[in-house]
Amino acid sequence: QVQLVQSGGGLVHTGGSLRLSCVASGTIFTINDMGWFRQAPGKERELVASITNSGSTNYPDSMKGRFTISRDNAKNTVYLQMNSLKPEDTAVYLCYADSPSTAYSGSQFYWGQGTQVTVSS
């Protein structure tokens, strides 16, 4: 089993910055992709960013420019740097990790506990 524990988040004014962290622990064979989703009240969960274990990143067009994802493989940690935040960025942010338990397993996704990000106008 893999556990993901998030930190960071909170309340920030428009234009401010926040950094989220997510640490994976437990019985880890390998971690493939890691990333972040967010979900605002009344809206569907949407991808914010993802990163492979070799460092290749992916951002939906709507997230490009203000969000930066990074990871430290030695620490099994993924980060999300959020700049120039807007009220519409207010949501619960969830990290995930694809961590198969063996070399022959398919994808196994684990989720963090979620963290609230609130951007006030």
GROMACS .gro file of C-alpha atoms in nm:
model
  121
    1GLN     CA    1   0.000   0.000   0.000
    2VAL     CA    2   0.105   0.352  -0.075
    3GLN     CA    3  -0.003   0.654   0.122
    4LEU     CA    4   0.004   1.009  -0.009
    5VAL     CA    5   0.013   1.296   0.236
    6GLN     CA    6  -0.038   1.649   0.113
    7SER     CA    7   0.072   1.976   0.268
    8GLY     CA    8   0.044   2.339   0.174
    9GLY     CA    9  -0.264   2.518   0.056
   10GLY     CA   10  -0.473   2.766   0.247
   11LEU     CA   11  -0.607   3.113   0.190
   12VAL     CA   12  -0.436   3.365  -0.038
   13HIS     CA   13  -0.532   3.690  -0.205
   14THR     CA   14  -0.567   3.730  -0.579
   15GLY     CA   15  -0.224   3.741  -0.739
   16GLY     CA   16  -0.062   3.547  -0.459
   17SER     CA   17   0.130   3.222  -0.470
   18LEU     CA   18   0.109   2.888  -0.297
   19ARG     CA   19   0.311   2.572  -0.307
   20LEU     CA   20   0.160   2.230  -0.254
   21SER     CA   21   0.357   1.921  -0.162
   22CYS     CA   22   0.263   1.554  -0.170
   23VAL     CA   23   0.479   1.281  -0.020
   24ALA     CA   24   0.437   0.914  -0.101
   25SER     CA   25   0.525   0.653   0.158
   26GLY     CA   26   0.461   0.289   0.236
   27THR     CA   27   0.550  -0.014   0.029
   28ILE     CA   28   0.674   0.146  -0.290
   29PHE     CA   29   0.804  -0.062  -0.575
   30THR     CA   30   0.807   0.221  -0.824
   31ILE     CA   31   0.620   0.542  -0.897
   32ASN     CA   32   0.534   0.626  -1.252
   33ASP     CA   33   0.331   0.941  -1.308
   34MET     CA   34   0.246   1.180  -1.028
   35GLY     CA   35   0.024   1.480  -1.053
   36TRP     CA   36  -0.249   1.704  -0.933
   37PHE     CA   37  -0.622   1.734  -0.992
   38ARG     CA   38  -0.858   1.990  -0.851
   39GLN     CA   39  -1.228   1.998  -0.784
   40ALA     CA   40  -1.434   2.307  -0.720
   41PRO     CA   41  -1.786   2.295  -0.576
   42GLY     CA   42  -2.036   2.196  -0.840
   43LYS     CA   43  -1.768   2.128  -1.098
   44GLU     CA   44  -1.602   1.817  -1.230
   45ARG     CA   45  -1.258   1.713  -1.121
   46GLU     CA   46  -0.999   1.850  -1.364
   47LEU     CA   47  -0.636   1.776  -1.425
   48VAL     CA   48  -0.398   2.050  -1.319
   49ALA     CA   49  -0.064   1.895  -1.410
   50SER     CA   50   0.120   1.566  -1.428
   51ILE     CA   51   0.482   1.459  -1.436
   52THR     CA   52   0.653   1.135  -1.531
   53ASN     CA   53   0.931   0.978  -1.330
   54SER     CA   54   1.178   1.112  -1.587
   55GLY     CA   55   1.050   1.465  -1.539
   56SER     CA   56   0.833   1.516  -1.845
   57THR     CA   57   0.545   1.742  -1.759
   58ASN     CA   58   0.195   1.782  -1.894
   59TYR     CA   59  -0.042   2.071  -1.844
   60PRO     CA   60  -0.385   2.124  -1.990
   61ASP     CA   61  -0.393   2.443  -2.195
   62SER     CA   62  -0.598   2.617  -1.929
   63MET     CA   63  -0.328   2.556  -1.668
   64LYS     CA   64  -0.022   2.656  -1.866
   65GLY     CA   65   0.174   2.956  -1.753
   66ARG     CA   66   0.082   2.991  -1.385
   67PHE     CA   67   0.129   2.642  -1.250
   68THR     CA   68   0.454   2.449  -1.232
   69ILE     CA   69   0.480   2.084  -1.134
   70SER     CA   70   0.803   1.925  -1.018
   71ARG     CA   71   0.909   1.615  -0.830
   72ASP     CA   72   1.193   1.480  -0.624
   73ASN     CA   73   1.221   1.109  -0.691
   74ALA     CA   74   1.460   1.054  -0.403
   75LYS     CA   75   1.195   1.189  -0.167
   76ASN     CA   76   0.893   1.041  -0.351
   77THR     CA   77   0.751   1.390  -0.351
   78VAL     CA   78   0.564   1.595  -0.606
   79TYR     CA   79   0.518   1.970  -0.584
   80LEU     CA   80   0.282   2.220  -0.739
   81GLN     CA   81   0.388   2.582  -0.750
   82MET     CA   82   0.092   2.809  -0.816
   83ASN     CA   83   0.149   3.173  -0.906
   84SER     CA   84  -0.077   3.464  -0.997
   85LEU     CA   85  -0.368   3.288  -0.833
   86LYS     CA   86  -0.722   3.386  -0.921
   87PRO     CA   87  -1.051   3.332  -0.738
   88GLU     CA   88  -1.144   3.072  -0.999
   89ASP     CA   89  -0.850   2.862  -0.882
   90THR     CA   90  -1.037   2.803  -0.556
   91ALA     CA   91  -1.083   2.429  -0.519
   92VAL     CA   92  -0.976   2.120  -0.334
   93TYR     CA   93  -0.647   2.005  -0.482
   94LEU     CA   94  -0.567   1.635  -0.483
   95CYS     CA   95  -0.239   1.470  -0.565
   96TYR     CA   96  -0.211   1.127  -0.715
   97ALA     CA   97   0.053   0.872  -0.789
   98ASP     CA   98   0.059   0.575  -1.023
   99SER     CA   99   0.250   0.317  -0.825
  100PRO     CA  100   0.230  -0.045  -0.945
  101SER     CA  101   0.311  -0.299  -0.678
  102THR     CA  102   0.521  -0.523  -0.906
  103ALA     CA  103   0.695  -0.506  -1.241
  104TYR     CA  104   0.402  -0.693  -1.393
  105SER     CA  105   0.121  -0.493  -1.238
  106GLY     CA  106  -0.083  -0.245  -1.429
  107SER     CA  107  -0.137   0.107  -1.313
  108GLN     CA  108  -0.238   0.148  -0.951
  109PHE     CA  109  -0.349   0.493  -0.854
  110TYR     CA  110  -0.336   0.638  -0.508
  111TRP     CA  111  -0.473   0.970  -0.390
  112GLY     CA  112  -0.381   1.226  -0.133
  113GLN     CA  113  -0.628   1.349   0.126
  114GLY     CA  114  -0.695   1.675  -0.058
  115THR     CA  115  -0.615   2.026   0.047
  116GLN     CA  116  -0.827   2.337   0.019
  117VAL     CA  117  -0.696   2.631  -0.176
  118THR     CA  118  -0.902   2.948  -0.145
  119VAL     CA  119  -0.822   3.260  -0.342
  120SER     CA  120  -0.998   3.573  -0.222
  121SER     CA  121  -1.072   3.864  -0.450
   0.00000   0.00000   0.00000
